[in-house]
Amino acid sequence: MISTEQSRANGTLVAVRDSGPGIDSKNLERVFKAFYTTKSGGMGMGLSICRSIIEEHGGRLWASANLPRGVSFHFVLPAIANTA
């Protein structure tokens, strides 16, 4: 499930939730490290690249447990002023 809302800091918050097997809570931050993967054929680059792009735009990306199963990925990006 994907949801969006206005963040408290005048930006946009996006959440992507699934109901798969989830990620062990001790690895929730580790999944953003380059070359860490939970997939047998994974390269471990996707989430690291996503976080870098979001941070370069002044945002933040994080993960949390989705109870009773699954994981939620959230990112927030700041609003930009309309210069037109």
CSV table of C-alpha atoms in Angstrom, one decimal:
chain,number,residue,atom,x,y,z
A,1,MET,CA,0.0,0.0,0.0
A,2,ILE,CA,1.3,3.5,-0.8
A,3,SER,CA,0.1,6.6,1.0
A,4,THR,CA,0.9,10.3,0.9
A,5,GLU,CA,0.2,13.2,3.2
A,6,GLN,CA,1.5,16.6,4.0
A,7,SER,CA,4.3,16.4,6.6
A,8,ARG,CA,4.4,18.6,9.7
A,9,ALA,CA,7.4,20.4,8.3
A,10,ASN,CA,5.6,21.7,5.2
A,11,GLY,CA,6.7,18.9,2.9
A,12,THR,CA,5.3,15.6,1.6
A,13,LEU,CA,5.5,12.3,3.4
A,14,VAL,CA,5.2,9.1,1.4
A,15,ALA,CA,4.9,5.6,2.9
A,16,VAL,CA,5.2,2.3,1.2
A,17,ARG,CA,4.0,-0.7,3.2
A,18,ASP,CA,4.0,-4.4,2.5
A,19,SER,CA,2.9,-7.5,4.3
A,20,GLY,CA,5.8,-9.8,3.4
A,21,PRO,CA,8.2,-11.5,5.8
A,22,GLY,CA,9.6,-8.2,7.0
A,23,ILE,CA,13.1,-7.2,8.1
A,24,ASP,CA,14.6,-8.0,11.5
A,25,SER,CA,14.4,-4.9,13.6
A,26,LYS,CA,18.2,-4.9,14.1
A,27,ASN,CA,18.7,-4.6,10.3
A,28,LEU,CA,16.2,-1.8,9.7
A,29,GLU,CA,19.0,0.8,9.4
A,30,ARG,CA,21.4,-1.7,7.8
A,31,VAL,CA,19.3,-2.2,4.7
A,32,PHE,CA,20.4,1.3,3.6
A,33,LYS,CA,24.1,0.5,3.6
A,34,ALA,CA,25.7,-0.2,0.2
A,35,PHE,CA,26.0,-3.9,-0.7
A,36,TYR,CA,23.8,-5.1,2.1
A,37,THR,CA,21.0,-7.3,0.7
A,38,THR,CA,18.3,-9.6,1.9
A,39,LYS,CA,17.9,-11.2,-1.5
A,40,SER,CA,19.9,-14.1,-2.8
A,41,GLY,CA,20.5,-12.4,-6.1
A,42,GLY,CA,20.5,-8.8,-4.9
A,43,MET,CA,23.3,-6.3,-5.3
A,44,GLY,CA,22.4,-4.2,-2.2
A,45,MET,CA,22.5,-0.9,-4.0
A,46,GLY,CA,18.8,0.1,-4.4
A,47,LEU,CA,18.0,1.5,-1.0
A,48,SER,CA,21.4,3.1,-0.6
A,49,ILE,CA,20.9,5.0,-3.9
A,50,CYS,CA,17.4,5.9,-2.9
A,51,ARG,CA,18.5,7.4,0.4
A,52,SER,CA,21.3,9.3,-1.3
A,53,ILE,CA,18.9,10.9,-3.8
A,54,ILE,CA,16.3,11.8,-1.2
A,55,GLU,CA,19.0,13.3,1.1
A,56,GLU,CA,20.4,15.4,-1.7
A,57,HIS,CA,16.9,16.9,-2.1
A,58,GLY,CA,16.8,17.8,1.6
A,59,GLY,CA,14.7,14.8,2.6
A,60,ARG,CA,14.9,11.7,4.8
A,61,LEU,CA,14.3,8.0,4.1
A,62,TRP,CA,13.8,5.3,6.9
A,63,ALA,CA,12.2,2.0,7.5
A,64,SER,CA,10.0,0.6,10.3
A,65,ALA,CA,8.4,-2.7,11.2
A,66,ASN,CA,4.9,-3.2,9.9
A,67,LEU,CA,3.0,-5.2,12.5
A,68,PRO,CA,2.1,-8.0,12.5
A,69,ARG,CA,4.3,-8.6,9.5
A,70,GLY,CA,6.0,-6.7,6.7
A,71,VAL,CA,7.9,-3.5,6.5
A,72,SER,CA,7.2,0.1,5.9
A,73,PHE,CA,9.5,2.5,4.0
A,74,HIS,CA,8.9,6.2,4.6
A,75,PHE,CA,10.4,9.2,3.0
A,76,VAL,CA,9.7,12.9,3.4
A,77,LEU,CA,10.7,15.7,1.0
A,78,PRO,CA,10.5,19.4,1.7
A,79,ALA,CA,8.1,21.6,-0.2
A,80,ILE,CA,9.7,24.1,-2.6
A,81,ALA,CA,8.5,27.6,-3.2
A,82,ASN,CA,6.7,28.3,-6.5
A,83,THR,CA,9.0,30.6,-8.4
A,84,ALA,CA,6.8,31.0,-11.4
